[in-house]
Amino acid sequence: MFLPFAGLLGLIVSILIIIILSIKKKRIFRTVISLALCTVLLFPILLTLNVIKFAYPVSINKTNSSITIVWPIKEKSVVGWGGDTVESNLPHVIWASERWAYDILIEPYNSGSPVLEDYGIWNVEVISPVSGVVVAAFDDEDDIMPNTEDFISTEGNHVYIKIEETGTYLLLNHLKKDSVTVKVGEHVNPGDLIGFVGNSGSTSEPHLHIHHQRQDPTKALMPIFAEGLPLYFRDIDGKPMPEKGDIIVPHTK
């Protein structure tokens, strides 16, 4: 993480040197090379700011440990972001850990209202999409007003599950304060209630974030560098890997 900031400093210094050398009509070739190298070091920051729109370089066809799960919401919902491309999943595909993450919404959404109850997914039940063991369960963080940046942690209230079938991990974030119904060490099955959708963490409005990764999120020193894994859904109308704007109707049993 040090390199991008070193690149930023080097970029500023290189630009100043180029200006000075240009005024003095001296050669700037070496400084231009330094400028280019510093720009390369800046690449992670440019990705984060969406200056460069580039998906984390991994092929879905060469990634093992994909999983097919049930939809975590029982109600008709909308994919806010999801899929494998920059166009359909820009906030997530730039990160290794969230390469195939989803944000789930319910109408009404994206209204700009400051009232949490005005959003369709607010306080909606979240069910376990898999069989597995809960490795993290947290719901002490306050829900924030929509379209603000007053969050304490990026993930907010959450439940993380070690998937029985693969030994990989499923992360569900932005749950409502005091709403988590499971405990660490508890075994859950598909359809079990695990909490309710809130607006905690780094979130512009109430929604459910879900993604699949190889490493244990409770032990990772740098969570964003975990290996994100493909995530598919069964028993829904539409594609197994939904994309932005897709309407999802789960087949409840």
Tab-separated table of C-alpha atoms in Angstrom:
chain	number	residue	atom	x	y	z
A	1	MET	CA	0.000	0.000	0.000
A	2	PHE	CA	3.048	2.265	0.367
A	3	LEU	CA	3.891	2.204	-3.346
A	4	PRO	CA	0.870	4.200	-4.630
A	5	PHE	CA	1.627	7.059	-2.227
A	6	ALA	CA	5.298	6.994	-3.175
A	7	GLY	CA	4.140	7.122	-6.791
A	8	LEU	CA	1.936	10.146	-6.068
A	9	LEU	CA	4.832	12.014	-4.456
A	10	GLY	CA	7.139	11.062	-7.314
A	11	LEU	CA	4.546	12.172	-9.863
A	12	ILE	CA	4.264	15.629	-8.299
A	13	VAL	CA	8.043	16.017	-8.096
A	14	SER	CA	8.490	14.831	-11.710
A	15	ILE	CA	5.913	17.322	-13.004
A	16	LEU	CA	7.641	20.175	-11.161
A	17	ILE	CA	11.041	19.130	-12.562
A	18	ILE	CA	9.635	18.913	-16.097
A	19	ILE	CA	8.206	22.435	-15.770
A	20	ILE	CA	11.528	23.804	-14.502
A	21	LEU	CA	13.562	22.028	-17.193
A	22	SER	CA	11.157	23.181	-19.893
A	23	ILE	CA	11.529	26.793	-18.786
A	24	LYS	CA	15.307	26.402	-18.850
A	25	LYS	CA	15.027	24.604	-22.224
A	26	LYS	CA	16.899	21.565	-20.971
A	27	ARG	CA	16.358	17.906	-21.834
A	28	ILE	CA	13.490	16.250	-19.963
A	29	PHE	CA	13.701	12.694	-21.340
A	30	ARG	CA	14.802	11.029	-18.095
A	31	THR	CA	12.213	12.932	-16.098
A	32	VAL	CA	9.476	11.816	-18.476
A	33	ILE	CA	10.508	8.203	-17.859
A	34	SER	CA	10.288	8.811	-14.093
A	35	LEU	CA	6.855	10.363	-14.607
A	36	ALA	CA	5.679	7.245	-16.437
A	37	LEU	CA	6.999	4.916	-13.718
A	38	CYS	CA	5.295	6.948	-10.988
A	39	THR	CA	2.038	6.803	-12.916
A	40	VAL	CA	2.294	2.991	-12.957
A	41	LEU	CA	2.760	2.996	-9.178
A	42	LEU	CA	-0.392	5.125	-8.896
A	43	PHE	CA	-2.469	2.464	-10.646
A	44	PRO	CA	-4.232	1.142	-7.465
A	45	ILE	CA	-5.341	4.647	-6.460
A	46	LEU	CA	-6.574	5.424	-9.969
A	47	LEU	CA	-8.618	2.204	-9.849
A	48	THR	CA	-10.133	3.132	-6.501
A	49	LEU	CA	-11.148	6.578	-7.766
A	50	ASN	CA	-12.582	5.018	-10.958
A	51	VAL	CA	-10.200	7.117	-13.057
A	52	ILE	CA	-9.163	3.835	-14.649
A	53	LYS	CA	-11.990	1.321	-15.030
A	54	PHE	CA	-10.279	-2.037	-15.047
A	55	ALA	CA	-11.457	-5.373	-13.667
A	56	TYR	CA	-9.095	-7.305	-11.426
A	57	PRO	CA	-7.187	-9.565	-13.866
A	58	VAL	CA	-8.533	-13.064	-13.313
A	59	SER	CA	-10.484	-15.322	-15.656
A	60	ILE	CA	-13.732	-16.795	-14.412
A	61	ASN	CA	-12.982	-19.918	-16.475
A	62	LYS	CA	-9.691	-20.509	-14.683
A	63	THR	CA	-10.930	-19.913	-11.152
A	64	ASN	CA	-11.762	-22.973	-9.077
A	65	SER	CA	-13.946	-23.197	-5.964
A	66	SER	CA	-16.958	-21.442	-7.434
A	67	ILE	CA	-20.196	-22.137	-5.547
A	68	THR	CA	-23.901	-22.150	-6.404
A	69	ILE	CA	-26.170	-20.986	-3.583
A	70	VAL	CA	-29.726	-19.883	-2.872
A	71	TRP	CA	-30.711	-16.211	-3.071
A	72	PRO	CA	-30.284	-14.564	0.380
A	73	ILE	CA	-33.555	-12.600	0.145
A	74	LYS	CA	-36.962	-14.311	-0.003
A	75	GLU	CA	-38.640	-11.378	-1.733
A	76	LYS	CA	-38.527	-10.103	-5.306
A	77	SER	CA	-35.381	-7.996	-5.539
A	78	VAL	CA	-33.052	-6.151	-7.909
A	79	VAL	CA	-29.338	-6.541	-8.576
A	80	GLY	CA	-27.793	-3.143	-7.907
A	81	TRP	CA	-24.336	-4.344	-8.932
A	82	GLY	CA	-23.307	-7.845	-9.977
A	83	GLY	CA	-21.627	-9.936	-12.607
A	84	ASP	CA	-18.198	-10.277	-14.157
A	85	THR	CA	-17.662	-6.992	-16.010
A	86	VAL	CA	-16.817	-3.380	-15.254
A	87	GLU	CA	-20.090	-2.280	-16.855
A	88	SER	CA	-22.267	-4.433	-14.608
A	89	ASN	CA	-20.221	-4.486	-11.408
A	90	LEU	CA	-17.848	-1.509	-11.311
A	91	PRO	CA	-17.541	-0.960	-7.527
A	92	HIS	CA	-16.551	-4.578	-6.957
A	93	VAL	CA	-14.613	-6.029	-9.893
A	94	ILE	CA	-11.643	-3.725	-9.319
A	95	TRP	CA	-10.899	-5.501	-6.014
A	96	ALA	CA	-9.462	-9.005	-5.713
A	97	SER	CA	-11.734	-9.989	-2.807
A	98	GLU	CA	-14.977	-8.622	-4.286
A	99	ARG	CA	-14.367	-9.682	-7.892
A	100	TRP	CA	-17.800	-11.377	-8.065
A	101	ALA	CA	-19.665	-9.514	-5.314
A	102	TYR	CA	-23.327	-8.451	-5.474
A	103	ASP	CA	-25.328	-5.552	-4.063
A	104	ILE	CA	-29.010	-6.408	-3.665
A	105	LEU	CA	-31.883	-3.900	-3.540
A	106	ILE	CA	-35.687	-3.894	-3.404
A	107	GLU	CA	-37.988	-1.250	-4.862
A	108	PRO	CA	-38.110	1.592	-4.008
A	109	TYR	CA	-34.398	2.396	-4.064
A	110	ASN	CA	-32.009	5.109	-5.275
A	111	SER	CA	-34.552	7.738	-4.261
A	112	GLY	CA	-32.206	10.037	-2.367
A	113	SER	CA	-34.488	9.976	0.659
A	114	PRO	CA	-32.802	10.513	4.050
A	115	VAL	CA	-35.338	8.178	5.698
A	116	LEU	CA	-34.268	4.543	6.021
A	117	GLU	CA	-37.851	3.275	6.010
A	118	ASP	CA	-38.361	4.727	2.512
A	119	TYR	CA	-36.162	2.001	1.013
A	120	GLY	CA	-37.774	-1.294	0.085
A	121	ILE	CA	-35.026	-3.543	1.379
A	122	TRP	CA	-34.733	-1.888	4.782
A	123	ASN	CA	-35.373	-4.404	7.603
A	124	VAL	CA	-35.997	-7.291	5.155
A	125	GLU	CA	-35.062	-10.784	6.328
A	126	VAL	CA	-31.691	-12.187	5.259
A	127	ILE	CA	-31.446	-15.970	5.061
A	128	SER	CA	-28.416	-18.197	4.940
A	129	PRO	CA	-27.719	-19.135	1.324
A	130	VAL	CA	-25.532	-22.137	2.270
A	131	SER	CA	-24.855	-24.894	4.752
A	132	GLY	CA	-21.927	-23.976	6.932
A	133	VAL	CA	-20.577	-22.645	10.208
A	134	VAL	CA	-20.778	-19.005	11.283
A	135	VAL	CA	-17.258	-17.612	11.775
A	136	ALA	CA	-18.278	-13.987	12.435
A	137	ALA	CA	-21.498	-12.373	13.644
A	138	PHE	CA	-21.543	-8.675	14.487
A	139	ASP	CA	-24.413	-6.195	14.868
A	140	ASP	CA	-23.237	-3.436	17.259
A	141	GLU	CA	-22.709	-0.728	14.647
A	142	ASP	CA	-25.306	2.006	14.133
A	143	ASP	CA	-27.178	2.288	10.843
A	144	ILE	CA	-26.313	5.546	9.107
A	145	MET	CA	-28.465	8.036	7.245
A	146	PRO	CA	-28.570	7.300	3.490
A	147	ASN	CA	-26.098	9.184	1.272
A	148	THR	CA	-23.786	10.068	4.137
A	149	GLU	CA	-20.264	8.955	5.048
A	150	ASP	CA	-20.628	8.617	8.816
A	151	PHE	CA	-19.775	4.923	8.897
A	152	ILE	CA	-17.401	3.318	11.393
A	153	SER	CA	-16.260	0.281	9.397
A	154	THR	CA	-16.424	-0.615	5.708
A	155	GLU	CA	-18.450	-3.798	6.133
A	156	GLY	CA	-20.746	-2.655	8.945
A	157	ASN	CA	-22.815	-5.293	10.727
A	158	HIS	CA	-22.227	-8.667	9.150
A	159	VAL	CA	-22.393	-12.453	9.154
A	160	TYR	CA	-19.601	-14.572	7.677
A	161	ILE	CA	-20.077	-18.276	6.979
A	162	LYS	CA	-17.532	-21.018	6.280
A	163	ILE	CA	-19.186	-23.039	3.532
A	164	GLU	CA	-19.493	-26.723	4.321
A	165	GLU	CA	-19.187	-27.859	0.709
A	166	THR	CA	-16.011	-26.000	-0.269
A	167	GLY	CA	-14.325	-24.727	2.898
A	168	THR	CA	-14.450	-21.226	1.418
A	169	TYR	CA	-16.250	-18.224	2.913
A	170	LEU	CA	-19.444	-16.276	2.242
A	171	LEU	CA	-19.645	-12.682	3.481
A	172	LEU	CA	-22.913	-10.779	4.007
A	173	ASN	CA	-22.542	-7.097	4.960
A	174	HIS	CA	-24.508	-3.928	5.886
A	175	LEU	CA	-26.986	-5.628	8.217
A	176	LYS	CA	-29.241	-3.767	10.650
A	177	LYS	CA	-28.034	-2.982	14.147
A	178	ASP	CA	-29.083	-5.574	16.758
A	179	SER	CA	-30.636	-7.773	14.066
A	180	VAL	CA	-28.218	-10.693	13.717
A	181	THR	CA	-29.865	-13.919	14.895
A	182	VAL	CA	-26.881	-16.313	14.773
A	183	LYS	CA	-23.714	-16.750	16.802
A	184	VAL	CA	-20.139	-17.693	16.016
A	185	GLY	CA	-19.787	-21.470	15.895
A	186	GLU	CA	-23.442	-22.047	15.013
A	187	HIS	CA	-24.255	-24.291	12.052
A	188	VAL	CA	-26.729	-22.853	9.537
A	189	ASN	CA	-28.635	-24.370	6.628
A	190	PRO	CA	-30.052	-22.727	3.492
A	191	GLY	CA	-33.135	-20.739	4.431
A	192	ASP	CA	-32.219	-20.161	8.084
A	193	LEU	CA	-32.759	-16.577	9.252
A	194	ILE	CA	-29.434	-14.869	10.002
A	195	GLY	CA	-30.403	-11.185	10.268
A	196	PHE	CA	-32.103	-8.188	8.653
A	197	VAL	CA	-30.928	-5.705	6.010
A	198	GLY	CA	-29.745	-2.388	7.390
A	199	ASN	CA	-27.554	0.514	6.372
A	200	SER	CA	-24.401	0.045	8.429
A	201	GLY	CA	-20.882	0.444	7.133
A	202	SER	CA	-19.775	2.064	3.881
A	203	THR	CA	-23.108	2.192	2.083
A	204	SER	CA	-25.032	4.955	0.313
A	205	GLU	CA	-28.437	3.379	1.001
A	206	PRO	CA	-29.893	0.197	2.510
A	207	HIS	CA	-28.794	-2.877	0.569
A	208	LEU	CA	-27.301	-6.308	1.109
A	209	HIS	CA	-23.734	-6.942	0.004
A	210	ILE	CA	-22.677	-10.554	-0.551
A	211	HIS	CA	-19.462	-12.085	-1.849
A	212	HIS	CA	-17.461	-15.307	-1.844
A	213	GLN	CA	-13.758	-15.624	-1.056
A	214	ARG	CA	-11.127	-18.245	-0.340
A	215	GLN	CA	-9.498	-16.858	2.804
A	216	ASP	CA	-10.988	-16.680	6.303
A	217	PRO	CA	-12.078	-13.013	6.644
A	218	THR	CA	-11.558	-13.118	10.419
A	219	LYS	CA	-7.843	-13.801	9.969
A	220	ALA	CA	-6.962	-11.671	6.936
A	221	LEU	CA	-4.596	-8.755	7.631
A	222	MET	CA	-5.552	-7.021	4.361
A	223	PRO	CA	-9.130	-8.130	3.512
A	224	ILE	CA	-9.232	-6.414	0.108
A	225	PHE	CA	-6.424	-8.699	-1.104
A	226	ALA	CA	-8.286	-11.932	-0.382
A	227	GLU	CA	-9.015	-14.114	-3.417
A	228	GLY	CA	-12.569	-13.465	-4.545
A	229	LEU	CA	-14.354	-16.464	-6.057
A	230	PRO	CA	-17.259	-16.808	-8.504
A	231	LEU	CA	-20.739	-16.902	-7.000
A	232	TYR	CA	-23.768	-18.386	-8.763
A	233	PHE	CA	-27.401	-18.737	-7.709
A	234	ARG	CA	-29.969	-21.488	-8.120
A	235	ASP	CA	-33.754	-21.552	-7.803
A	236	ILE	CA	-34.233	-18.084	-9.252
A	237	ASP	CA	-35.705	-16.662	-12.447
A	238	GLY	CA	-32.908	-15.577	-14.761
A	239	LYS	CA	-29.183	-16.179	-15.147
A	240	PRO	CA	-27.157	-18.100	-12.526
A	241	MET	CA	-24.795	-15.108	-12.370
A	242	PRO	CA	-27.151	-12.094	-12.418
A	243	GLU	CA	-26.004	-8.664	-13.539
A	244	LYS	CA	-26.835	-5.064	-12.737
A	245	GLY	CA	-30.532	-4.324	-13.235
A	246	ASP	CA	-31.685	-7.956	-13.246
A	247	ILE	CA	-34.944	-8.629	-11.409
A	248	ILE	CA	-34.666	-11.684	-9.166
A	249	VAL	CA	-37.671	-13.758	-8.130
A	250	PRO	CA	-36.572	-16.614	-5.834
A	251	HIS	CA	-38.387	-19.933	-6.046
A	252	THR	CA	-39.484	-20.406	-2.477
A	253	LYS	CA	-40.243	-23.931	-1.312
